[in-house]
């Protein structure tokens, strides 16, 4: 199962994107939410986990439901997959060509997937995760898993 740190990264990325898209400073967040600037800075650097109270304040300010902070976008899932593939290739001392040979996926397609220039099919996803022995197949179902966690709360 995907660890909770992944959900934390998703929330932080969404907060950072909101900050950037709206050209906001840490002071703007502080004034609107009461969240200390240095604490928010540490959250955005992923040095501390925010409390539920802080997350509620931030989600209210951002005008999104609390649970929506934790739902990854397709781009975030692709980024996570690409990162895991790159790390595993380094561990195995493989290049894209070797992965292409092992998976029988064309080299140009492997490059597009790892460089996040395209979405990945379920078949490619399964093939790559099996060859690299990565536990990433559950990323396809991450939103369903998160909903189940929310319902259980």
XYZ file of N, CA, C and O in Angstrom:
612
model
N 0.842 -1.189 0.000
C 0.000 0.000 0.000
C 0.882 1.246 0.000
O 1.974 1.252 0.539
N 0.395 2.298 -0.599
C 1.108 3.565 -0.640
C 1.186 4.110 0.776
O 0.214 4.124 1.509
N 2.367 4.555 1.176
C 2.488 5.054 2.542
C 1.878 6.447 2.670
O 1.635 7.141 1.695
N 1.615 6.832 3.899
C 0.957 8.113 4.158
C 1.813 9.298 3.740
O 1.287 10.382 3.523
N 3.119 9.113 3.649
C 3.988 10.209 3.222
C 3.613 10.682 1.816
O 3.696 11.867 1.514
N 3.170 9.767 0.970
C 2.752 10.152 -0.373
C 1.597 11.137 -0.302
O 1.579 12.148 -0.998
N 0.617 10.868 0.547
C -0.525 11.773 0.692
C -0.080 13.130 1.227
O -0.595 14.169 0.830
N 0.863 13.123 2.152
C 1.418 14.362 2.688
C 2.071 15.160 1.561
O 1.849 16.369 1.433
N 2.868 14.487 0.715
C 3.502 15.171 -0.418
C 2.458 15.778 -1.347
O 2.629 16.881 -1.837
N 1.369 15.058 -1.576
C 0.300 15.560 -2.441
C -0.287 16.840 -1.852
O -0.437 17.842 -2.549
N -0.610 16.805 -0.560
C -1.193 17.990 0.090
C -0.238 19.171 0.018
O -0.651 20.291 -0.303
N 1.029 18.928 0.286
C 2.023 20.004 0.249
C 2.134 20.579 -1.159
O 2.189 21.800 -1.336
N 2.134 19.724 -2.163
C 2.216 20.213 -3.541
C 1.000 21.063 -3.899
O 1.122 22.076 -4.583
N -0.161 20.663 -3.434
C -1.369 21.432 -3.729
C -1.342 22.786 -3.019
O -1.739 23.796 -3.594
N -0.873 22.807 -1.793
C -0.765 24.068 -1.058
C 0.244 24.983 -1.760
O -0.014 26.164 -1.978
N 1.383 24.421 -2.137
C 2.417 25.208 -2.814
C 1.916 25.735 -4.159
O 2.181 26.885 -4.521
N 1.190 24.913 -4.889
C 0.659 25.351 -6.188
C -0.359 26.476 -6.000
O -0.356 27.452 -6.750
N -1.213 26.347 -4.994
C -2.181 27.400 -4.702
C -1.460 28.706 -4.378
O -1.822 29.766 -4.872
N -0.421 28.594 -3.562
C 0.381 29.763 -3.173
C 0.985 30.415 -4.410
O 0.905 31.626 -4.600
N 1.567 29.597 -5.281
C 2.207 30.108 -6.490
C 1.188 30.680 -7.476
O 1.372 31.787 -7.992
N 0.121 29.940 -7.718
C -0.898 30.385 -8.685
C -1.545 31.701 -8.286
O -1.969 32.476 -9.143
N -1.641 31.931 -6.972
C -2.292 33.148 -6.482
C -1.297 34.211 -6.020
O -1.693 35.208 -5.422
N -0.006 33.955 -6.315
C 1.054 34.905 -5.974
C 0.965 35.351 -4.516
O 0.968 36.546 -4.214
N 0.874 34.375 -3.628
C 0.724 34.648 -2.205
C 2.042 34.484 -1.460
O 2.867 33.664 -1.829
N 2.191 35.244 -0.404
C 3.350 35.097 0.476
C 2.948 34.265 1.678
O 1.757 34.016 1.915
N 3.930 33.859 2.441
C 3.635 33.167 3.695
C 2.844 34.082 4.625
O 1.983 33.630 5.376
N 3.126 35.365 4.547
C 2.392 36.343 5.341
C 0.915 36.398 4.973
O 0.054 36.551 5.842
N 0.619 36.253 3.674
C -0.778 36.225 3.237
C -1.512 35.040 3.862
O -2.634 35.166 4.336
N -0.844 33.889 3.851
C -1.434 32.701 4.481
C -1.626 32.940 5.974
O -2.656 32.579 6.541
N -0.633 33.540 6.608
C -0.701 33.802 8.047
C -1.891 34.693 8.385
O -2.660 34.398 9.303
N -2.044 35.763 7.634
C -3.150 36.696 7.893
C -4.509 36.031 7.706
O -5.439 36.279 8.466
N -4.607 35.187 6.705
C -5.898 34.581 6.380
C -6.232 33.357 7.229
O -7.405 33.059 7.433
N -5.206 32.655 7.711
C -5.461 31.385 8.396
C -5.007 31.356 9.846
O -5.417 30.476 10.594
N -4.114 32.263 10.205
C -3.549 32.229 11.545
C -2.423 31.217 11.684
O -1.870 31.037 12.767
N -2.062 30.553 10.595
C -0.957 29.594 10.621
C 0.350 30.378 10.569
O 0.555 31.209 9.681
N 1.211 30.113 11.524
C 2.484 30.804 11.633
C 3.302 30.633 10.348
O 3.368 29.542 9.788
N 3.920 31.732 9.911
C 4.712 31.700 8.671
C 5.836 30.675 8.723
O 6.057 29.945 7.755
N 6.556 30.616 9.838
C 7.675 29.667 9.918
C 7.161 28.227 9.908
O 7.794 27.341 9.336
N 5.997 27.994 10.517
C 5.421 26.648 10.504
C 4.997 26.269 9.082
O 5.266 25.152 8.626
N 4.364 27.206 8.385
C 3.968 26.940 7.000
C 5.202 26.680 6.133
O 5.191 25.788 5.291
N 6.259 27.452 6.364
C 7.505 27.244 5.623
C 8.014 25.818 5.844
O 8.413 25.140 4.888
N 7.987 25.344 7.070
C 8.440 23.983 7.384
C 7.535 22.937 6.737
O 8.012 21.896 6.288
N 6.244 23.219 6.688
C 5.317 22.303 6.019
C 5.659 22.215 4.534
O 5.770 21.130 3.970
N 5.846 23.373 3.901
C 6.143 23.400 2.468
C 7.493 22.765 2.141
O 7.694 22.274 1.032
N 8.396 22.743 3.096
C 9.696 22.075 2.920
C 9.616 20.600 3.312
O 10.612 19.892 3.288
N 8.436 20.169 3.725
C 8.177 18.801 4.180
C 9.011 18.422 5.399
O 9.421 17.279 5.561
N 9.256 19.398 6.252
C 10.006 19.154 7.483
C 9.096 18.757 8.634
O 9.536 18.103 9.569
N 7.831 19.175 8.581
C 6.862 18.838 9.627
C 5.526 18.479 8.981
O 5.192 18.979 7.912
N 4.795 17.596 9.636
C 3.449 17.261 9.213
C 2.491 18.267 9.848
O 2.582 18.519 11.048
N 1.584 18.816 9.078
C 0.619 19.756 9.662
C -0.418 19.005 10.498
O -0.746 17.853 10.212
N -0.935 19.677 11.501
C -2.021 19.109 12.299
C -3.297 19.155 11.482
O -3.399 19.885 10.485
N -4.283 18.410 11.916
C -5.576 18.432 11.225
C -6.177 19.832 11.292
O -6.782 20.305 10.331
N -5.977 20.520 12.408
C -6.486 21.884 12.557
C -5.857 22.807 11.505
O -6.548 23.612 10.873
N -4.554 22.674 11.306
C -3.853 23.479 10.301
C -4.356 23.142 8.906
O -4.602 24.041 8.086
N -4.529 21.858 8.626
C -5.020 21.449 7.310
C -6.420 21.992 7.043
O -6.726 22.412 5.924
N -7.244 21.997 8.061
C -8.601 22.541 7.899
C -8.534 24.027 7.594
O -9.222 24.524 6.693
N -7.690 24.741 8.326
C -7.542 26.185 8.066
C -7.072 26.446 6.641
O -7.586 27.330 5.955
N -6.077 25.688 6.208
C -5.533 25.878 4.865
C -6.559 25.513 3.793
O -6.728 26.247 2.807
N -7.243 24.396 3.982
C -8.231 23.988 2.974
C -9.381 24.993 2.904
O -9.875 25.277 1.811
N -9.786 25.525 4.050
C -10.842 26.554 4.042
C -10.378 27.792 3.275
O -11.123 28.347 2.470
N -9.152 28.212 3.520
C -8.606 29.376 2.826
C -8.518 29.123 1.321
O -8.811 29.998 0.503
N -8.143 27.906 0.968
C -8.004 27.551 -0.438
C -9.365 27.263 -1.082
O -9.446 27.082 -2.290
N -10.403 27.201 -0.266
C -11.763 26.930 -0.722
C -11.873 25.553 -1.390
O -12.471 25.402 -2.457
N -11.245 24.565 -0.751
C -11.356 23.170 -1.201
C -11.718 22.306 0.003
O -11.386 22.642 1.147
N -12.384 21.222 -0.263
C -12.706 20.283 0.810
C -11.394 19.696 1.348
O -10.434 19.499 0.589
N -11.362 19.437 2.632
C -10.149 18.905 3.262
C -9.644 17.664 2.535
O -8.459 17.560 2.228
N -10.535 16.729 2.247
C -10.093 15.493 1.602
C -9.488 15.741 0.223
O -8.620 15.000 -0.229
N -9.908 16.824 -0.452
C -9.396 17.117 -1.793
C -7.908 17.450 -1.777
O -7.229 17.281 -2.797
N -7.396 17.902 -0.641
C -5.952 18.172 -0.542
C -5.130 16.916 -0.782
O -3.994 16.989 -1.214
N -5.709 15.762 -0.497
C -4.952 14.513 -0.548
C -5.150 13.718 -1.825
O -4.504 12.698 -2.017
N -6.028 14.185 -2.714
C -6.253 13.488 -3.965
C -5.208 13.923 -4.985
O -5.192 15.074 -5.402
N -4.352 13.018 -5.404
C -3.320 13.393 -6.367
C -3.899 13.614 -7.762
O -4.867 12.962 -8.155
N -3.301 14.537 -8.474
C -3.658 14.734 -9.874
C -2.954 13.650 -10.686
O -2.038 12.981 -10.204
N -3.363 13.478 -11.913
C -2.714 12.505 -12.786
C -1.234 12.857 -12.948
O -0.382 11.966 -12.980
N -0.927 14.147 -12.997
C 0.466 14.568 -13.130
C 1.285 14.160 -11.903
O 2.446 13.751 -12.023
N 0.690 14.268 -10.728
C 1.395 13.864 -9.506
C 1.654 12.366 -9.487
O 2.726 11.924 -9.072
N 0.679 11.595 -9.946
C 0.876 10.145 -10.017
C 1.972 9.798 -11.013
O 2.821 8.943 -10.755
N 1.976 10.486 -12.159
C 3.000 10.247 -13.180
C 4.382 10.615 -12.643
O 5.341 9.903 -12.866
N 4.460 11.717 -11.923
C 5.726 12.147 -11.340
C 6.245 11.111 -10.333
O 7.426 10.777 -10.332
N 5.364 10.610 -9.502
C 5.744 9.598 -8.511
C 6.226 8.328 -9.194
O 7.233 7.740 -8.810
N 5.516 7.905 -10.224
C 5.916 6.721 -10.980
C 7.280 6.920 -11.622
O 8.161 6.064 -11.522
N 7.462 8.058 -12.265
C 8.723 8.357 -12.927
C 9.886 8.340 -11.937
O 10.956 7.794 -12.219
N 9.656 8.918 -10.768
C 10.687 8.948 -9.735
C 11.050 7.536 -9.284
O 12.228 7.193 -9.162
N 10.048 6.701 -9.073
C 10.295 5.325 -8.633
C 11.039 4.526 -9.705
O 11.928 3.750 -9.392
N 10.674 4.722 -10.967
C 11.355 4.033 -12.063
C 12.818 4.469 -12.119
O 13.724 3.636 -12.218
N 13.066 5.761 -12.044
C 14.440 6.275 -12.110
C 15.296 5.739 -10.974
O 16.443 5.331 -11.190
N 14.749 5.733 -9.775
C 15.496 5.217 -8.621
C 15.823 3.743 -8.813
O 16.948 3.294 -8.583
N 14.830 2.985 -9.261
C 15.045 1.539 -9.441
C 16.049 1.264 -10.559
O 16.874 0.359 -10.437
N 16.011 2.034 -11.633
C 16.988 1.850 -12.709
C 18.406 2.092 -12.204
O 19.337 1.353 -12.553
N 18.572 3.101 -11.369
C 19.897 3.366 -10.787
C 20.338 2.221 -9.893
O 21.501 1.813 -9.918
N 19.413 1.703 -9.096
C 19.738 0.571 -8.211
C 20.192 -0.644 -9.006
O 21.110 -1.355 -8.602
N 19.557 -0.880 -10.147
C 19.891 -2.034 -10.982
C 21.038 -1.756 -11.946
O 21.507 -2.669 -12.619
N 21.445 -0.486 -12.007
C 22.464 -0.045 -12.958
C 22.016 -0.331 -14.396
O 22.777 -0.832 -15.215
N 20.762 -0.020 -14.656
C 20.179 -0.177 -15.980
C 19.970 1.188 -16.606
O 19.823 2.186 -15.917
N 19.940 1.196 -17.934
C 19.562 2.406 -18.647
C 18.200 2.172 -19.294
O 17.612 1.093 -19.158
N 17.693 3.180 -19.972
C 16.379 3.053 -20.602
C 16.364 1.937 -21.648
O 15.360 1.253 -21.821
N 17.484 1.766 -22.330
C 17.560 0.748 -23.377
C 17.384 -0.654 -22.789
O 16.663 -1.483 -23.351
N 18.014 -0.901 -21.656
C 17.873 -2.217 -21.023
C 16.434 -2.437 -20.559
O 15.874 -3.527 -20.719
N 15.820 -1.398 -19.990
C 14.420 -1.513 -19.576
C 13.535 -1.766 -20.795
O 12.616 -2.586 -20.737
N 13.829 -1.101 -21.888
C 13.076 -1.293 -23.120
C 13.184 -2.740 -23.597
O 12.181 -3.362 -23.966
N 14.381 -3.283 -23.567
C 14.601 -4.672 -23.986
C 13.838 -5.640 -23.091
O 13.167 -6.552 -23.576
N 13.936 -5.433 -21.791
C 13.290 -6.340 -20.828
C 11.772 -6.276 -20.906
O 11.093 -7.285 -20.734
N 11.222 -5.081 -21.123
C 9.765 -4.909 -21.143
C 9.162 -5.055 -22.530
O 7.950 -5.164 -22.657
N 10.018 -5.008 -23.541
C 9.580 -5.018 -24.938
C 8.716 -3.803 -25.278
O 7.876 -3.832 -26.171
N 8.951 -2.735 -24.533
C 8.320 -1.447 -24.820
C 9.352 -0.633 -25.593
O 10.518 -0.566 -25.178
N 8.981 -0.022 -26.707
C 9.963 0.736 -27.493
C 10.711 1.775 -26.648
O 10.136 2.393 -25.749
N 11.990 1.935 -26.961
C 12.849 2.852 -26.217
C 12.261 4.258 -26.163
O 12.248 4.895 -25.099
N 11.755 4.751 -27.274
C 11.193 6.110 -27.292
C 10.005 6.221 -26.333
O 9.818 7.247 -25.684
N 9.250 5.167 -26.221
C 8.094 5.163 -25.315
C 8.558 5.153 -23.856
O 8.010 5.863 -23.021
N 9.579 4.366 -23.549
C 10.151 4.336 -22.193
C 10.627 5.735 -21.812
O 10.351 6.229 -20.716
N 11.334 6.392 -22.724
C 11.838 7.738 -22.460
C 10.693 8.704 -22.186
O 10.764 9.523 -21.265
N 9.624 8.624 -22.965
C 8.469 9.498 -22.757
C 7.841 9.268 -21.381
O 7.482 10.218 -20.692
N 7.722 8.009 -20.995
C 7.110 7.667 -19.707
C 7.954 8.186 -18.557
O 7.450 8.855 -17.654
N 9.247 7.901 -18.579
C 10.116 8.283 -17.470
C 10.301 9.794 -17.408
O 10.416 10.369 -16.329
N 10.286 10.452 -18.538
C 10.451 11.903 -18.556
C 9.117 12.635 -18.400
O 9.055 13.845 -18.543
N 8.058 11.865 -18.102
C 6.736 12.414 -17.807
C 6.130 13.197 -18.967
O 5.378 14.139 -18.774
N 6.449 12.779 -20.186
C 5.920 13.463 -21.361
C 4.643 12.832 -21.884
O 4.113 13.262 -22.894
N 4.178 11.788 -21.213
C 3.000 11.082 -21.681
C 2.381 10.312 -20.535
O 3.032 10.068 -19.526
N 1.147 9.950 -20.689
C 0.538 9.072 -19.687
C 0.914 7.635 -20.026
O 1.368 7.337 -21.130
N 0.704 6.765 -19.070
C 1.120 5.379 -19.225
C -0.124 4.490 -19.223
O -1.046 4.715 -18.447
N -0.121 3.497 -20.099
C -1.256 2.575 -20.147
C -1.160 1.588 -18.983
O -0.081 1.387 -18.402
N -2.276 0.969 -18.659
C -2.279 -0.025 -17.589
C -1.343 -1.189 -17.907
O -0.652 -1.691 -17.024
N -1.312 -1.588 -19.154
C -0.439 -2.691 -19.564
C 1.030 -2.310 -19.384
O 1.827 -3.100 -18.861
N 1.395 -1.120 -19.815
C 2.777 -0.656 -19.638
C 3.113 -0.548 -18.158
O 4.204 -0.931 -17.718
N 2.189 -0.027 -17.393
C 2.358 0.150 -15.957
C 2.665 -1.195 -15.297
O 3.616 -1.329 -14.533
N 1.831 -2.188 -15.606
C 2.018 -3.524 -15.028
C 3.340 -4.141 -15.481
O 4.062 -4.742 -14.684
N 3.642 -4.000 -16.753
C 4.861 -4.573 -17.315
C 6.104 -3.983 -16.645
O 6.982 -4.717 -16.182
N 6.171 -2.677 -16.569
C 7.329 -2.008 -15.959
C 7.432 -2.353 -14.481
O 8.519 -2.668 -13.984
N 6.314 -2.305 -13.771
C 6.367 -2.589 -12.337
C 6.784 -4.027 -12.073
O 7.506 -4.298 -11.109
N 6.360 -4.960 -12.910
C 6.773 -6.361 -12.738
C 8.256 -6.557 -13.022
O 8.947 -7.219 -12.252
N 8.731 -5.998 -14.111
C 10.155 -6.154 -14.482
C 11.059 -5.504 -13.442
O 12.087 -6.064 -13.061
N 10.675 -4.324 -12.957
C 11.510 -3.612 -11.982
C 11.204 -4.018 -10.542
O 11.855 -3.531 -9.617
N 10.228 -4.917 -10.381
C 9.821 -5.373 -9.054
C 9.446 -4.196 -8.151
O 9.893 -4.071 -7.018
N 8.602 -3.329 -8.708
C 8.109 -2.165 -7.976
C 6.672 -2.408 -7.545
O 5.877 -2.950 -8.311
N 6.367 -1.994 -6.359
C 4.988 -2.092 -5.879
C 4.286 -0.784 -6.204
O 4.055 0.049 -5.337
N 3.971 -0.603 -7.488
C 3.333 0.635 -7.915
C 1.976 0.405 -8.548
O 1.292 1.340 -8.893
N 1.574 -0.848 -8.677
C 0.309 -1.121 -9.346
C -0.852 -0.463 -8.620
O -1.851 -0.115 -9.223
N -0.720 -0.282 -7.296
C -1.829 0.301 -6.547
C -1.973 1.807 -6.759
O -2.951 2.375 -6.320
N -1.059 2.461 -7.425
C -1.222 3.883 -7.703
C -2.436 4.129 -8.592
O -3.056 5.168 -8.521
N -2.769 3.171 -9.434
C -3.959 3.329 -10.272
C -5.213 3.440 -9.427
O -6.182 4.053 -9.812
N -5.203 2.810 -8.264
C -6.385 2.788 -7.399
C -6.253 3.715 -6.203
O -7.021 3.614 -5.256
N -5.296 4.613 -6.238
C -5.000 5.424 -5.060
C -6.201 6.272 -4.621
O -6.448 6.417 -3.431
N -6.948 6.796 -5.553
C -8.090 7.631 -5.185
C -9.175 6.791 -4.498
O -9.791 7.243 -3.536
N -9.373 5.588 -4.968
C -10.345 4.698 -4.330
C -9.874 4.339 -2.926
O -10.659 4.359 -1.974
N -8.594 4.021 -2.787
C -8.051 3.695 -1.463
C -8.195 4.870 -0.509
O -8.540 4.696 0.665
N -7.930 6.065 -0.990
C -8.050 7.244 -0.142
C -9.504 7.464 0.269
O -9.777 7.776 1.428
N -10.411 7.261 -0.656
C -11.830 7.394 -0.304
C -12.218 6.383 0.770
O -12.961 6.701 1.694
N -11.699 5.168 0.665
C -11.995 4.161 1.683
C -11.450 4.574 3.032
O -12.099 4.358 4.060
N -10.259 5.179 3.057
C -9.700 5.665 4.316
C -10.585 6.754 4.911
O -10.838 6.794 6.108
N -11.067 7.655 4.069
C -11.916 8.751 4.526
C -13.229 8.216 5.092
O -13.695 8.642 6.136
N -13.817 7.258 4.402
C -15.084 6.683 4.837
C -14.912 5.989 6.190
O -15.790 6.045 7.048
N -13.762 5.352 6.405
C -13.499 4.633 7.642
C -13.290 5.554 8.831
O -13.383 5.132 9.968
N -12.978 6.829 8.578
C -12.683 7.763 9.673
C -13.895 8.123 10.422
O -14.911 8.248 10.405
